[in-house]
């Protein structure tokens, strides 16, 4: 059997290991920069300030205004801080919200980025930026969005709450599941996707049992790197379109939305491409959607959209937006089928397949 495929590996430099974040100043110098602006959310401001102090004279301050879904107005405010500080790079400390802000700045300025993830979002290794404006979330893919250096240090994740560990892990897993049936999938992306799913299958229960377990935490970061990398290598499909719709229009929390939708979107597409999603069933047991739902339940993940504050009446609008300018998907979609899928996710019912 002959093979024919395209694969483009990520040029990001990955630094992995306990205590690796102690070398941030060295990496700033290695990429030829001298004025680093540290980014964070308001909740991690003190951690960002401590990091800036550790960086020393190479740090020019902290901007701690990063929020979910990367609103354009927040990015514009951060851009003013970049200009005032004359920063020549950004250091993003935190999860997907902070990483997203760093990407948005880089997209507008081409400034180098160093990312230090403290969740399992995985977006730090993709050239994809999702940003929100006027109640709509859109995505853009560009080489300059991809961070230059990503530092994975498990010691920075031991304080990550178990609930957020679970939802951000499922968020990353969604990247891998979509990679398995992506239109431009290839053998390398599939291998990485399956390995990433196995890493989270093993790590998340251990993180719940012992949150301070550095081996389990490192396993989560390893899974995040793999799952994020495959998202950057292949295209997105229905799952991400729905999550972007719910997050951008209804401001549902990013990781929780992905966690809830994953079993349902996987089950929906398993009808069309069961052979491509067979590895999911083999890892999580039973069926594709049912196995993912059971795993989510076993680790205490949220399972119903209504628990995020979404009303049943919102589902009509969400299904309409989700079919506008749709992403490629292995199974054809229409408003009625997406409305039914969202109803099931809103109620938190276990998928049948």
PDB file of C-alpha atoms in Angstrom, residues 162 166 170 200-201 204-206 208-209 284 290-303:
ATOM      1  CA  UNK A 162      -8.333  20.024  39.839  1.00  0.00           C
ATOM      2  CA  UNK A 166      -9.839  18.440  34.042  1.00  0.00           C
ATOM      3  CA  UNK A 170     -10.484  17.783  27.829  1.00  0.00           C
ATOM      4  CA  UNK A 200      -4.465  12.416  29.189  1.00  0.00           C
ATOM      5  CA  UNK A 201      -6.284   9.113  29.778  1.00  0.00           C
ATOM      6  CA  UNK A 204      -5.993  13.156  34.496  1.00  0.00           C
ATOM      7  CA  UNK A 205      -7.199  10.484  36.980  1.00  0.00           C
ATOM      8  CA  UNK A 206      -3.795  10.645  38.717  1.00  0.00           C
ATOM      9  CA  UNK A 208      -7.362  14.172  40.559  1.00  0.00           C
ATOM     10  CA  UNK A 209      -6.081  11.612  43.052  1.00  0.00           C
ATOM     11  CA  UNK A 284     -11.807   5.145  26.406  1.00  0.00           C
ATOM     12  CA  UNK A 290     -20.127   7.201  25.049  1.00  0.00           C
ATOM     13  CA  UNK A 291     -16.556   6.386  26.050  1.00  0.00           C
ATOM     14  CA  UNK A 292     -15.550  10.050  26.129  1.00  0.00           C
ATOM     15  CA  UNK A 293     -18.699  10.928  28.110  1.00  0.00           C
ATOM     16  CA  UNK A 294     -18.003   8.161  30.637  1.00  0.00           C
ATOM     17  CA  UNK A 295     -14.399   9.325  31.026  1.00  0.00           C
ATOM     18  CA  UNK A 296     -15.534  12.920  31.535  1.00  0.00           C
ATOM     19  CA  UNK A 297     -18.016  11.762  34.170  1.00  0.00           C
ATOM     20  CA  UNK A 298     -15.374   9.663  35.953  1.00  0.00           C
ATOM     21  CA  UNK A 299     -13.084  12.677  36.367  1.00  0.00           C
ATOM     22  CA  UNK A 300     -15.849  15.062  37.451  1.00  0.00           C
ATOM     23  CA  UNK A 301     -16.041  17.185  34.303  1.00  0.00           C
ATOM     24  CA  UNK A 302     -19.104  19.331  33.529  1.00  0.00           C
ATOM     25  CA  UNK A 303     -21.441  17.572  31.091  1.00  0.00           C
TER      26      UNK A 303
END
